[in-house]
CSV table of C-alpha atoms and ligand atoms in Angstrom, one decimal:
chain,number,residue,atom,x,y,z
A,5,MET,CA,0.0,0.0,0.0
A,6,LEU,CA,0.9,3.7,-0.2
A,7,THR,CA,0.8,6.2,2.6
A,8,PHE,CA,0.7,9.9,1.9
A,9,LYS,CA,2.5,12.7,3.8
A,10,ARG,CA,3.0,16.3,3.1
A,11,ALA,CA,6.5,17.5,2.1
A,12,GLU,CA,7.8,21.0,1.6
A,13,LYS,CA,10.8,19.9,-0.3
A,14,LEU,CA,12.7,16.8,-1.3
A,15,SER,CA,13.9,14.9,1.7
A,16,LYS,CA,17.4,13.5,1.8
A,17,LYS,CA,16.3,9.9,2.4
A,18,ALA,CA,13.8,9.7,-0.5
A,19,ALA,CA,14.9,6.8,-2.7
A,20,GLN,CA,12.8,7.8,-5.7
A,21,ILE,CA,11.4,10.9,-7.2
A,22,PHE,CA,8.4,11.2,-9.5
A,23,LEU,CA,8.1,14.4,-11.5
A,24,PRO,CA,5.0,15.0,-13.6
A,25,VAL,CA,5.2,16.0,-17.2
A,26,ILE,CA,2.2,18.0,-18.4
A,27,ASP,CA,1.8,18.6,-22.1
A,28,GLY,CA,5.4,17.8,-22.6
A,29,LYS,CA,6.8,20.1,-19.9
A,30,ALA,CA,8.2,19.3,-16.5
A,31,VAL,CA,8.6,22.2,-14.1
A,32,ALA,CA,10.5,21.9,-10.8
A,33,PRO,CA,13.2,24.6,-10.5
A,34,GLU,CA,14.4,23.4,-7.1
A,35,LEU,CA,15.0,19.9,-8.4
A,36,ALA,CA,16.6,21.2,-11.6
A,37,LYS,CA,19.0,23.2,-9.5
A,38,LEU,CA,19.8,20.5,-7.0
A,39,PHE,CA,20.6,17.9,-9.7
A,40,GLN,CA,22.0,20.5,-12.2
A,41,LEU,CA,19.7,19.4,-14.9
A,42,ASN,CA,17.8,21.1,-17.7
A,43,PHE,CA,14.5,19.2,-17.9
A,44,GLU,CA,13.7,20.5,-21.3
A,45,ASP,CA,16.9,19.0,-22.7
A,46,GLU,CA,16.4,15.7,-20.8
A,47,LEU,CA,12.9,15.3,-22.2
A,48,ALA,CA,14.0,16.3,-25.7
A,49,PHE,CA,17.0,14.0,-25.9
A,50,PHE,CA,16.2,11.0,-23.7
A,51,ALA,CA,12.4,10.5,-23.9
A,52,PRO,CA,11.7,7.0,-25.3
A,53,SER,CA,10.1,8.2,-28.5
A,54,ASP,CA,9.6,11.4,-30.6
A,55,LYS,CA,5.9,11.2,-30.0
A,56,PRO,CA,4.4,13.1,-27.0
A,57,LEU,CA,4.4,10.9,-23.9
A,58,LYS,CA,1.0,9.3,-23.3
A,59,ALA,CA,-0.6,9.7,-19.9
A,60,GLY,CA,0.9,7.1,-17.6
A,61,GLU,CA,4.2,6.7,-19.5
A,62,ILE,CA,7.2,6.9,-17.2
A,63,PHE,CA,10.8,7.2,-18.0
A,64,GLU,CA,13.8,7.5,-15.7
A,65,ILE,CA,17.1,9.3,-15.7
A,66,PRO,CA,20.0,8.8,-13.2
A,67,VAL,CA,20.5,11.7,-10.8
A,68,SER,CA,22.8,12.5,-7.9
A,69,ALA,CA,23.4,15.2,-5.4
A,70,GLU,CA,25.7,15.2,-2.4
A,71,GLY,CA,24.0,14.0,0.7
A,72,TYR,CA,20.8,12.8,-1.1
A,73,LYS,CA,19.9,9.1,-1.3
A,74,CYS,CA,18.0,9.4,-4.6
A,75,GLU,CA,19.7,7.9,-7.6
A,76,ARG,CA,16.8,8.1,-10.1
A,77,LEU,CA,14.3,10.6,-11.2
A,78,ALA,CA,11.2,9.3,-12.9
A,79,PHE,CA,9.3,11.6,-15.3
A,80,VAL,CA,5.6,10.6,-15.4
A,81,SER,CA,3.4,11.9,-18.1
A,82,LEU,CA,0.1,13.4,-17.2
A,83,GLY,CA,-0.8,14.0,-20.9
A,84,LYS,CA,-2.8,17.2,-20.9
A,85,ALA,CA,-3.9,16.5,-17.3
A,86,SER,CA,-7.6,15.6,-18.0
A,87,ALA,CA,-9.4,13.8,-15.2
A,88,SER,CA,-8.9,10.3,-16.7
A,89,GLU,CA,-5.2,11.1,-17.7
A,90,LEU,CA,-4.5,12.1,-14.1
A,91,ARG,CA,-5.9,8.8,-12.9
A,92,GLN,CA,-3.9,6.8,-15.5
A,93,ALA,CA,-0.7,8.6,-14.4
A,94,GLY,CA,-1.4,8.1,-10.7
A,95,ALA,CA,-2.1,4.4,-11.4
A,96,ALA,CA,1.2,4.1,-13.3
A,97,VAL,CA,3.1,5.5,-10.3
A,98,GLY,CA,1.4,3.1,-7.9
A,99,ARG,CA,2.1,0.2,-10.2
A,100,LYS,CA,5.8,1.1,-10.4
A,101,LEU,CA,6.0,1.0,-6.6
A,102,ARG,CA,4.3,-2.4,-6.3
A,103,GLY,CA,6.5,-4.8,-4.3
A,104,LYS,CA,8.5,-2.0,-2.8
A,105,SER,CA,8.8,-0.3,0.6
A,106,ASP,CA,10.4,2.9,-0.4
A,107,ASP,CA,10.5,6.5,0.6
A,108,VAL,CA,9.2,8.4,-2.4
A,109,TYR,CA,9.0,12.1,-3.2
A,110,LEU,CA,6.2,13.2,-5.5
A,111,HIS,CA,6.6,16.6,-7.0
A,112,LEU,CA,3.0,17.6,-7.6
A,113,ASP,CA,1.7,21.0,-8.5
A,114,LEU,CA,-2.0,20.3,-9.1
A,115,LYS,CA,-5.3,21.6,-7.8
A,116,LYS,CA,-6.8,19.9,-4.8
A,117,ASP,CA,-9.3,17.7,-6.6
A,118,GLU,CA,-6.6,16.8,-9.2
A,119,THR,CA,-4.1,15.8,-6.4
A,120,LYS,CA,-6.8,13.7,-4.8
A,121,SER,CA,-7.6,11.8,-8.1
A,122,PHE,CA,-3.9,11.2,-8.8
A,123,LEU,CA,-3.2,9.9,-5.3
A,124,VAL,CA,-6.3,7.7,-5.1
A,125,SER,CA,-5.4,6.1,-8.4
A,126,ALA,CA,-1.8,5.6,-7.2
A,127,ASN,CA,-2.9,3.6,-4.2
A,128,LEU,CA,-5.3,1.6,-6.4
A,129,GLY,CA,-2.6,0.9,-8.9
A,130,ASN,CA,-0.3,-0.2,-6.1
A,131,PHE,CA,-2.8,-2.9,-4.9
A,132,THR,CA,-1.7,-6.6,-5.1
A,133,TRP,CA,-3.3,-9.6,-3.5
A,134,ASN,CA,-2.4,-13.2,-3.3
A,135,LEU,CA,-2.3,-16.2,-1.0
A,136,LYS,CA,1.2,-17.3,-1.8
A,137,SER,CA,2.8,-19.0,1.2
A,138,ASP,CA,5.7,-16.5,1.1
A,139,ALA,CA,3.6,-13.4,0.6
A,140,LYS,CA,5.0,-10.2,2.1
A,141,THR,CA,3.4,-6.8,2.6
A,142,PHE,CA,4.9,-3.7,1.2
A,143,THR,CA,4.3,0.0,2.1
A,144,SER,CA,5.8,2.9,0.3
A,145,ASN,CA,5.7,6.3,2.0
A,146,ILE,CA,4.9,9.1,-0.5
A,147,GLU,CA,5.9,12.6,0.4
A,148,VAL,CA,3.7,14.9,-1.6
A,149,ARG,CA,5.1,18.3,-2.3
A,150,ASN,CA,2.7,21.0,-0.9
A,151,GLY,CA,0.0,18.3,-0.6
A,152,GLU,CA,-2.7,19.8,1.7
A,153,ILE,CA,-3.3,17.6,4.7
A,154,GLU,CA,-7.0,17.4,4.1
A,155,VAL,CA,-6.5,16.3,0.5
A,156,LEU,CA,-3.9,13.7,1.5
A,157,LYS,CA,-6.2,12.3,4.3
A,158,SER,CA,-9.1,12.1,2.0
A,159,ALA,CA,-7.2,10.3,-0.8
A,160,GLN,CA,-5.8,7.9,1.8
A,161,LEU,CA,-9.2,7.2,3.2
A,162,VAL,CA,-11.0,6.6,-0.1
A,163,SER,CA,-8.2,4.5,-1.6
A,164,ASP,CA,-7.8,2.4,1.5
A,165,ALA,CA,-11.5,1.7,1.5
A,166,VAL,CA,-11.5,0.7,-2.2
A,167,ASN,CA,-8.6,-1.6,-1.5
A,168,ARG,CA,-10.4,-3.1,1.5
A,169,ALA,CA,-13.4,-4.0,-0.8
A,170,ARG,CA,-10.9,-5.5,-3.2
A,171,GLN,CA,-9.4,-7.7,-0.5
A,172,LEU,CA,-12.9,-9.0,0.3
A,173,ILE,CA,-13.7,-9.7,-3.3
A,174,HIS,CA,-10.4,-11.4,-4.0
A,175,THR,CA,-10.8,-13.8,-1.1
A,176,PRO,CA,-11.8,-17.2,-2.5
A,177,SER,CA,-15.2,-18.7,-1.6
A,178,ASN,CA,-13.9,-21.6,0.4
A,179,ILE,CA,-12.8,-18.9,2.9
A,180,LYS,CA,-15.5,-16.3,2.5
A,181,ASN,CA,-18.9,-17.7,3.4
A,182,PRO,CA,-21.7,-15.4,4.6
A,183,GLU,CA,-20.5,-15.8,8.2
A,184,TRP,CA,-17.0,-14.7,7.3
A,185,ILE,CA,-18.5,-11.6,5.7
A,186,ALA,CA,-20.3,-10.9,8.9
A,187,ARG,CA,-17.0,-11.1,10.8
A,188,GLN,CA,-15.4,-8.7,8.4
A,189,ALA,CA,-18.3,-6.3,8.8
A,190,LYS,CA,-17.6,-6.3,12.6
A,191,LYS,CA,-13.9,-6.0,12.1
A,192,TYR,CA,-14.1,-3.0,9.8
A,193,ALA,CA,-17.2,-1.3,11.2
A,194,ASN,CA,-15.1,1.6,12.6
A,195,GLY,CA,-17.8,2.6,15.1
A,196,ALA,CA,-20.8,1.7,12.9
A,197,LYS,CA,-23.3,-0.5,14.7
A,198,VAL,CA,-23.5,-4.1,13.3
A,199,GLU,CA,-26.5,-6.4,13.6
A,200,ILE,CA,-26.6,-9.8,12.1
A,201,LYS,CA,-29.5,-12.1,11.4
A,202,SER,CA,-29.2,-15.8,10.7
A,203,GLY,CA,-31.2,-19.1,11.0
A,204,THR,CA,-34.8,-18.6,12.3
A,205,ALA,CA,-34.3,-14.9,12.6
A,206,LEU,CA,-34.5,-14.9,8.8
A,207,LYS,CA,-38.0,-16.4,8.7
A,208,GLU,CA,-39.4,-13.5,6.8
A,209,PHE,CA,-36.5,-13.2,4.3
A,210,GLY,CA,-37.9,-15.7,1.8
A,211,GLY,CA,-35.4,-14.7,-1.0
A,212,LEU,CA,-32.3,-14.8,1.1
A,213,ARG,CA,-33.4,-18.2,2.5
A,214,ALA,CA,-34.3,-19.7,-0.8
A,215,VAL,CA,-30.9,-18.9,-2.2
A,216,GLY,CA,-28.8,-19.4,0.9
A,217,GLY,CA,-30.5,-22.6,1.9
A,218,SER,CA,-28.5,-24.3,-0.9
A,219,SER,CA,-25.5,-24.0,1.4
A,220,PRO,CA,-26.8,-24.5,4.9
A,221,LYS,CA,-23.4,-24.5,6.6
A,222,PRO,CA,-23.3,-21.7,7.7
A,223,GLY,CA,-26.3,-20.5,5.7
A,224,PRO,CA,-27.2,-17.0,4.7
A,225,ARG,CA,-26.7,-13.8,6.7
A,226,PHE,CA,-28.5,-10.5,6.8
A,227,ILE,CA,-25.9,-7.9,7.9
A,228,LYS,CA,-27.0,-4.5,8.9
A,229,MET,CA,-24.5,-1.7,9.5
A,230,THR,CA,-25.6,1.7,10.8
A,231,TYR,CA,-23.6,4.9,10.9
A,232,VAL,CA,-25.1,7.9,12.7
A,233,PRO,CA,-23.6,11.3,12.2
A,234,ARG,CA,-23.2,13.9,14.9
A,235,LYS,CA,-25.4,16.3,13.0
A,236,SER,CA,-29.1,16.0,13.9
A,237,GLY,CA,-31.8,15.9,11.3
A,238,ALA,CA,-29.5,14.4,8.8
A,239,LYS,CA,-30.8,12.6,5.7
A,240,HIS,CA,-30.9,8.8,5.7
A,241,ILE,CA,-29.3,6.8,2.9
A,242,VAL,CA,-29.8,3.1,2.8
A,243,ILE,CA,-27.5,1.0,0.6
A,244,VAL,CA,-28.3,-2.6,-0.2
A,245,GLY,CA,-25.5,-4.8,-1.5
A,246,LYS,CA,-25.7,-8.2,-3.3
A,247,GLY,CA,-23.5,-10.5,-1.3
A,248,ILE,CA,-23.5,-13.8,-3.1
A,249,THR,CA,-20.3,-15.4,-1.8
A,250,TYR,CA,-20.3,-17.8,-4.8
A,251,ASP,CA,-22.6,-18.1,-7.7
A,252,THR,CA,-22.8,-21.6,-9.3
A,253,GLY,CA,-26.1,-20.7,-10.7
A,254,GLY,CA,-27.7,-23.3,-8.4
A,255,ILE,CA,-29.7,-26.1,-10.1
A,256,SER,CA,-29.8,-23.9,-13.2
A,257,LEU,CA,-26.1,-24.5,-13.2
A,258,LYS,CA,-23.9,-22.0,-15.1
A,259,ARG,CA,-22.7,-23.2,-18.4
A,260,PRO,CA,-20.1,-23.3,-19.9
A,261,TYR,CA,-18.5,-24.0,-16.6
A,262,ASP,CA,-15.6,-21.6,-17.2
A,263,ILE,CA,-17.9,-18.7,-16.6
A,264,MET,CA,-18.3,-19.9,-13.0
A,265,ILE,CA,-14.7,-19.3,-12.1
A,266,PRO,CA,-14.9,-15.5,-11.5
A,267,MET,CA,-18.1,-15.9,-9.4
A,268,LYS,CA,-16.4,-15.4,-6.1
A,269,SER,CA,-16.8,-11.7,-7.1
A,270,ASP,CA,-20.5,-12.0,-6.9
A,271,MET,CA,-20.4,-10.3,-3.5
A,272,ALA,CA,-18.8,-7.1,-4.9
A,273,GLY,CA,-21.9,-5.0,-4.1
A,274,ALA,CA,-21.8,-6.1,-0.5
A,275,ALA,CA,-18.1,-5.5,-0.3
A,276,ALA,CA,-18.5,-2.0,-1.6
A,277,CYS,CA,-21.2,-1.3,1.0
A,278,LEU,CA,-18.9,-2.7,3.8
A,279,ALA,CA,-16.0,-0.6,2.6
A,280,VAL,CA,-18.1,2.6,2.4
A,281,MET,CA,-19.3,2.0,6.0
A,282,SER,CA,-15.7,1.6,7.2
A,283,ALA,CA,-14.8,5.1,5.9
A,284,LEU,CA,-17.7,7.2,7.1
A,285,LYS,CA,-16.5,8.0,10.6
A,286,ASP,CA,-13.1,9.2,9.5
A,287,MET,CA,-14.5,11.3,6.7
A,288,LYS,CA,-17.0,12.8,9.2
A,289,ALA,CA,-19.9,12.1,6.9
A,290,ASN,CA,-22.9,14.3,7.6
A,291,VAL,CA,-25.6,11.8,6.7
A,292,LYS,CA,-27.0,8.7,8.3
A,293,VAL,CA,-26.1,5.6,6.4
A,294,THR,CA,-27.5,2.1,6.8
A,295,ALA,CA,-26.0,-0.7,4.8
A,296,LEU,CA,-27.8,-4.0,4.3
A,297,LEU,CA,-25.5,-6.8,3.1
A,298,MET,CA,-27.6,-9.6,1.7
A,299,CYS,CA,-25.2,-12.6,2.0
A,300,ALA,CA,-25.8,-16.1,0.7
A,301,GLU,CA,-24.0,-18.7,-1.3
A,302,ASN,CA,-25.9,-19.9,-4.5
A,303,SER,CA,-24.8,-23.5,-4.4
A,304,ILE,CA,-26.1,-26.7,-5.9
A,305,SER,CA,-27.2,-29.3,-3.4
A,306,SER,CA,-30.3,-31.2,-2.2
A,307,THR,CA,-31.4,-28.1,-0.3
A,308,SER,CA,-31.2,-25.8,-3.3
A,309,GLN,CA,-34.3,-24.1,-4.5
A,310,ARG,CA,-35.7,-25.5,-7.8
A,311,PRO,CA,-36.8,-23.8,-11.0
A,312,GLY,CA,-40.6,-23.7,-10.5
A,313,ASP,CA,-40.6,-22.9,-6.8
A,314,VAL,CA,-42.7,-20.1,-5.4
A,315,ILE,CA,-41.2,-18.1,-2.5
A,316,THR,CA,-42.6,-15.4,-0.3
A,317,HIS,CA,-40.4,-12.3,0.1
A,318,TYR,CA,-40.0,-10.0,3.0
A,319,GLY,CA,-43.3,-8.0,3.1
A,320,GLY,CA,-45.3,-10.8,1.6
A,321,LYS,CA,-44.9,-10.6,-2.2
A,322,THR,CA,-44.8,-14.0,-3.9
A,323,VAL,CA,-42.4,-14.8,-6.6
A,324,GLU,CA,-42.2,-17.7,-9.1
A,325,VAL,CA,-38.5,-18.7,-9.4
A,326,LEU,CA,-37.8,-19.8,-13.0
A,327,ASN,CA,-34.0,-19.8,-13.2
A,328,THR,CA,-32.0,-20.3,-10.0
A,329,ASP,CA,-29.1,-18.4,-11.6
A,330,ALA,CA,-31.1,-15.2,-11.3
A,331,GLU,CA,-30.5,-15.3,-7.5
A,332,GLY,CA,-29.2,-11.7,-7.0
A,333,ARG,CA,-32.6,-10.1,-7.4
A,334,LEU,CA,-34.1,-12.5,-4.9
A,335,VAL,CA,-31.8,-11.6,-2.1
A,336,LEU,CA,-32.0,-7.9,-3.0
A,337,ALA,CA,-35.8,-7.9,-3.0
A,338,ASP,CA,-35.8,-8.8,0.7
A,339,GLY,CA,-33.3,-6.1,1.5
A,340,LEU,CA,-35.2,-3.4,-0.4
A,341,ALA,CA,-38.5,-4.5,1.2
A,342,TYR,CA,-36.9,-4.5,4.6
A,343,ALA,CA,-35.6,-1.0,4.1
A,344,VAL,CA,-38.9,0.3,2.9
A,345,LYS,CA,-40.8,-1.2,5.8
A,346,ASN,CA,-38.4,-0.4,8.7
A,347,LEU,CA,-35.9,2.3,7.8
A,348,LYS,CA,-37.7,5.3,6.2
A,349,PRO,CA,-34.9,6.0,3.7
A,350,ASP,CA,-34.6,9.4,2.0
A,351,TYR,CA,-32.5,7.6,-0.5
A,352,LEU,CA,-32.5,3.9,-1.2
A,353,ILE,CA,-29.8,2.5,-3.4
A,354,ASP,CA,-28.8,-1.0,-4.3
A,355,ILE,CA,-25.5,-2.2,-5.8
A,356,ALA,CA,-25.2,-5.6,-7.4
A,357,THR,CA,-23.3,-7.7,-9.9
A,358,LEU,CA,-26.7,-8.5,-11.3
A,359,THR,CA,-26.8,-9.2,-15.0
A,360,GLY,CA,-24.4,-10.2,-17.8
A,361,SER,CA,-26.7,-8.0,-19.9
A,362,ALA,CA,-25.4,-4.8,-18.2
A,363,THR,CA,-21.9,-5.7,-19.5
A,364,LEU,CA,-23.3,-6.3,-23.0
A,365,GLY,CA,-24.8,-2.9,-23.0
A,366,LEU,CA,-22.1,-0.7,-21.5
A,367,GLY,CA,-18.9,-2.7,-21.4
A,368,LYS,CA,-16.6,-2.6,-18.4
A,369,GLN,CA,-16.1,1.1,-17.9
A,370,TYR,CA,-19.6,2.3,-17.0
A,371,ALA,CA,-22.0,0.9,-14.5
A,372,ALA,CA,-25.7,0.8,-15.4
A,373,LEU,CA,-27.7,3.2,-13.2
A,374,TYR,CA,-31.5,3.0,-12.9
A,375,SER,CA,-33.7,5.5,-11.2
A,376,ARG,CA,-36.7,7.7,-11.7
A,377,ASN,CA,-35.2,10.6,-9.9
A,378,LEU,CA,-33.5,12.7,-12.6
A,379,LYS,CA,-31.9,15.2,-10.1
A,380,TRP,CA,-30.3,12.3,-8.2
A,381,ILE,CA,-29.1,10.7,-11.4
A,382,LYS,CA,-27.4,13.9,-12.3
A,383,GLU,CA,-25.7,14.0,-8.8
A,384,LEU,CA,-24.5,10.4,-9.2
A,385,ARG,CA,-23.2,11.0,-12.7
A,386,THR,CA,-21.2,14.0,-11.5
A,387,ALA,CA,-19.9,12.0,-8.5
A,388,GLY,CA,-19.0,9.3,-10.9
A,389,ASP,CA,-17.1,11.5,-13.3
A,390,ILE,CA,-15.2,13.2,-10.4
A,391,SER,CA,-14.4,9.9,-8.6
A,392,GLY,CA,-13.7,7.7,-11.6
A,393,ASP,CA,-16.5,5.2,-10.8
A,394,ARG,CA,-18.6,6.3,-13.8
A,395,VAL,CA,-22.3,5.5,-14.3
A,396,TRP,CA,-24.6,5.7,-17.3
A,397,HIS,CA,-28.3,6.3,-16.9
A,398,MET,CA,-30.4,3.4,-18.2
A,399,PRO,CA,-34.2,3.5,-18.7
A,400,LEU,CA,-36.8,1.8,-16.6
A,401,ILE,CA,-39.0,0.9,-19.6
A,402,ASP,CA,-42.6,0.6,-18.4
A,403,ASP,CA,-43.6,-1.2,-21.5
A,404,TYR,CA,-41.4,-4.1,-20.5
A,405,GLU,CA,-43.1,-4.6,-17.2
A,406,SER,CA,-45.4,-7.3,-18.6
A,407,ALA,CA,-42.2,-9.5,-18.6
A,408,LEU,CA,-42.8,-10.0,-14.9
A,409,GLU,CA,-46.2,-11.6,-15.2
A,410,SER,CA,-46.7,-15.0,-13.6
A,411,ASP,CA,-49.7,-17.4,-13.7
A,412,ILE,CA,-49.2,-18.7,-10.2
A,413,ALA,CA,-47.5,-16.0,-8.2
A,414,ASP,CA,-47.5,-12.1,-7.9
A,415,ILE,CA,-44.6,-11.9,-10.4
A,416,ASN,CA,-42.0,-14.2,-12.0
A,417,HIS,CA,-38.4,-13.3,-11.3
A,418,THR,CA,-36.5,-13.9,-14.5
A,419,ALA,CA,-38.7,-11.3,-16.2
A,420,ASP,CA,-38.3,-13.0,-19.6
A,421,LYS,CA,-42.0,-13.2,-20.6
A,422,GLY,CA,-42.4,-11.6,-24.0
A,423,ASP,CA,-38.8,-11.8,-25.0
A,424,PHE,CA,-37.9,-8.2,-24.5
A,425,ASN,CA,-34.3,-9.1,-24.4
A,426,ALA,CA,-33.2,-6.4,-22.0
A,427,GLY,CA,-32.0,-8.4,-19.1
A,428,SER,CA,-30.5,-5.6,-17.1
A,429,VAL,CA,-33.6,-3.4,-17.6
A,430,THR,CA,-36.1,-6.1,-16.7
A,431,ALA,CA,-34.0,-7.1,-13.6
A,432,ALA,CA,-34.3,-3.4,-12.5
A,433,LEU,CA,-38.0,-3.5,-13.1
A,434,PHE,CA,-38.2,-6.6,-10.9
A,435,LEU,CA,-36.4,-4.8,-8.1
A,436,GLU,CA,-38.6,-1.8,-8.4
A,437,GLN,CA,-41.6,-3.9,-7.4
A,438,PHE,CA,-40.2,-3.9,-3.9
A,439,VAL,CA,-39.5,-0.3,-3.3
A,440,ASN,CA,-43.0,0.9,-2.9
A,441,GLY,CA,-42.5,4.4,-4.3
A,442,VAL,CA,-39.5,5.2,-2.2
A,443,ASN,CA,-36.7,7.3,-3.8
A,444,TRP,CA,-34.6,4.5,-5.2
A,445,ALA,CA,-31.6,3.9,-7.5
A,446,HIS,CA,-30.1,0.6,-8.7
A,447,LEU,CA,-26.5,0.1,-9.8
A,448,ASP,CA,-25.8,-3.0,-11.9
A,449,ILE,CA,-22.1,-3.5,-11.6
A,450,ALA,CA,-21.7,-6.8,-13.3
A,451,GLY,CA,-19.4,-5.2,-15.9
A,452,VAL,CA,-17.3,-2.9,-13.7
A,453,GLY,CA,-17.1,-5.0,-10.6
A,454,ARG,CA,-14.4,-7.2,-11.9
A,455,ALA,CA,-11.4,-6.6,-14.3
A,456,GLU,CA,-10.3,-9.5,-16.5
A,457,ALA,CA,-6.7,-8.1,-16.9
A,458,ASP,CA,-4.3,-6.4,-14.5
A,459,SER,CA,-4.1,-2.9,-16.0
A,460,GLY,CA,-4.3,0.7,-15.0
A,461,GLU,CA,-6.0,1.2,-11.7
A,462,ASN,CA,-7.3,-2.3,-11.5
A,463,PRO,CA,-5.8,-5.6,-10.6
A,464,LYS,CA,-7.2,-8.7,-12.3
A,465,GLY,CA,-10.2,-9.5,-10.2
A,466,GLY,CA,-12.4,-7.4,-7.9
A,467,THR,CA,-12.1,-3.6,-8.7
A,468,GLY,CA,-13.9,-2.3,-5.6
A,469,TRP,CA,-16.2,-0.4,-7.9
A,470,GLY,CA,-18.8,1.8,-6.1
A,471,VAL,CA,-16.7,2.8,-3.1
A,472,ARG,CA,-15.4,5.9,-4.8
A,473,LEU,CA,-18.8,6.8,-6.2
A,474,LEU,CA,-20.7,6.4,-3.0
A,475,LEU,CA,-18.1,8.2,-0.8
A,476,GLU,CA,-17.9,11.1,-3.3
A,477,TRP,CA,-21.7,11.4,-3.3
A,478,ILE,CA,-22.0,11.0,0.5
A,479,GLY,CA,-19.3,13.7,0.8
A,480,THR,CA,-21.6,16.2,-0.9
A,481,PHE,CA,-24.0,16.3,2.1
A,482,LYS,CA,-23.0,19.2,4.2
B,25,LIG,N1,-23.9,-13.1,-11.0
B,25,LIG,C1,-24.6,-13.2,-12.2
B,25,LIG,C2,-24.4,-12.0,-13.1
B,25,LIG,C3,-23.0,-11.8,-13.6
B,25,LIG,C4,-22.6,-12.4,-14.8
B,25,LIG,C5,-22.1,-11.0,-12.9
B,25,LIG,C6,-21.3,-12.2,-15.3
B,25,LIG,C7,-20.8,-10.8,-13.4
B,25,LIG,C8,-20.4,-11.4,-14.5
B,25,LIG,C9,-26.1,-13.3,-11.9
B,25,LIG,O1,-26.4,-13.9,-10.8
B,25,LIG,C10,-26.7,-14.1,-13.1
B,25,LIG,O2,-26.4,-15.2,-13.2
B,25,LIG,N2,-27.5,-13.4,-13.9
B,25,LIG,C11,-28.1,-14.1,-15.0
B,25,LIG,C12,-29.6,-13.7,-15.0
B,25,LIG,C13,-30.4,-14.6,-15.9
B,25,LIG,C14,-30.4,-16.0,-15.5
B,25,LIG,C15,-31.8,-14.0,-15.9
B,25,LIG,C16,-27.5,-13.5,-16.3
B,25,LIG,O3,-27.1,-12.3,-16.3
B,25,LIG,O4,-27.2,-14.3,-17.2
B,26,LIG,MN1,-26.5,-16.0,-10.9
B,27,LIG,ZN1,-25.1,-13.8,-9.2
């Protein structure tokens, strides 16, 4: 990991220097003087190609000065310093420091929000995770020139939270069952209240039980985390996370079987909620936040639910289960109904690796956002663009609602009557049946929740998507 500290000038013990190049220029008179260099010449003669450096490109030159430990100076290109270029450059610095425990000097001269983006991405790019028997941990200390303490703290807080979510997502499913997640929730609650329901206490949670009953040891968990701000009369946000600790598809087994391998990531929504909660106290959030982590394993066993079953959700709605691989919406439905009945949310938002269709529609850079509240959508889009967790507003198409019809229950849950072929949309319409008019938004993160390659900010595997978005948006409540 990386830790950030403020520095006025280069310390003698720094082993490495990073110097940004913006639009082909590097400006740091004090460094130029100390090392007796002309950066313009260095860039003109030694840059790896004649073309302008792309954001995130790094090249190093040897330096030395009496009494200073540093032997190399790394130019890091910020391109033209757009928001995404800043993130690419930050990530490249973080990547370069993977596997190192160095003292590093970062010569930044950026605005506050730019500094924050750069540093958050650096700590994200630095993330690695494995269970190798000889695994070591590494921490590099970054001294940031003129970095304002508040900005450094905030970047640390946010990036540590994202990396915490990633650790949970990376953990394999033989280790992380629902009970394990409940333990993590307690471990990282950071002052938030944690309440856990299991066994008979889940009597009313028909969706959670139907899915989680497939893996009765230890069975499903409903994990409620509550953060109360000092401010009185604060608004109440409820976030509901899909926490499927492994998704085999159940009796409607996933095929081809290869697509099952990444399904330890199917609790990425719950991981994001947990990580958000862990950061609220330190960021002094001015809003009440309750997280509901809906945790279950979707396994195949003699206690699995069957295609054709009818279940009763929290609040009494009956649902005909047609495909046991559409399990996410079943556990979320209980969470949403619980929130509506018990928590009086001003904002109700769920986050879930819900449908392959979301990825087909938007790829792996934007999450699908559904809501009927246009003002809130705009806020989330802005928070997404600022934080890097970007969202795209998708439609809740009323004409497709007939897809939910069932002959024997209130609704069917695969929502595929009538062949509308819009799996992410109809899944959102299913969830909307449980929100009873409450101000609600749904984030389908099936595409963004996991990266298939180790590149940029993301390691291969869980990305921790949603933590930056939600913390950014929560931070707008004053
Ligand atoms: N967890 C999956 C969705 C998913 C797929 C997430 C790929 C990440 C990557 C979800 O439970 C699922 O299986 N959804 C089905 C729904 C269908 C059976 C209606 C899907 O999207 O195919
Ligand atoms: Mn599934
Ligand atoms: Zn799933």
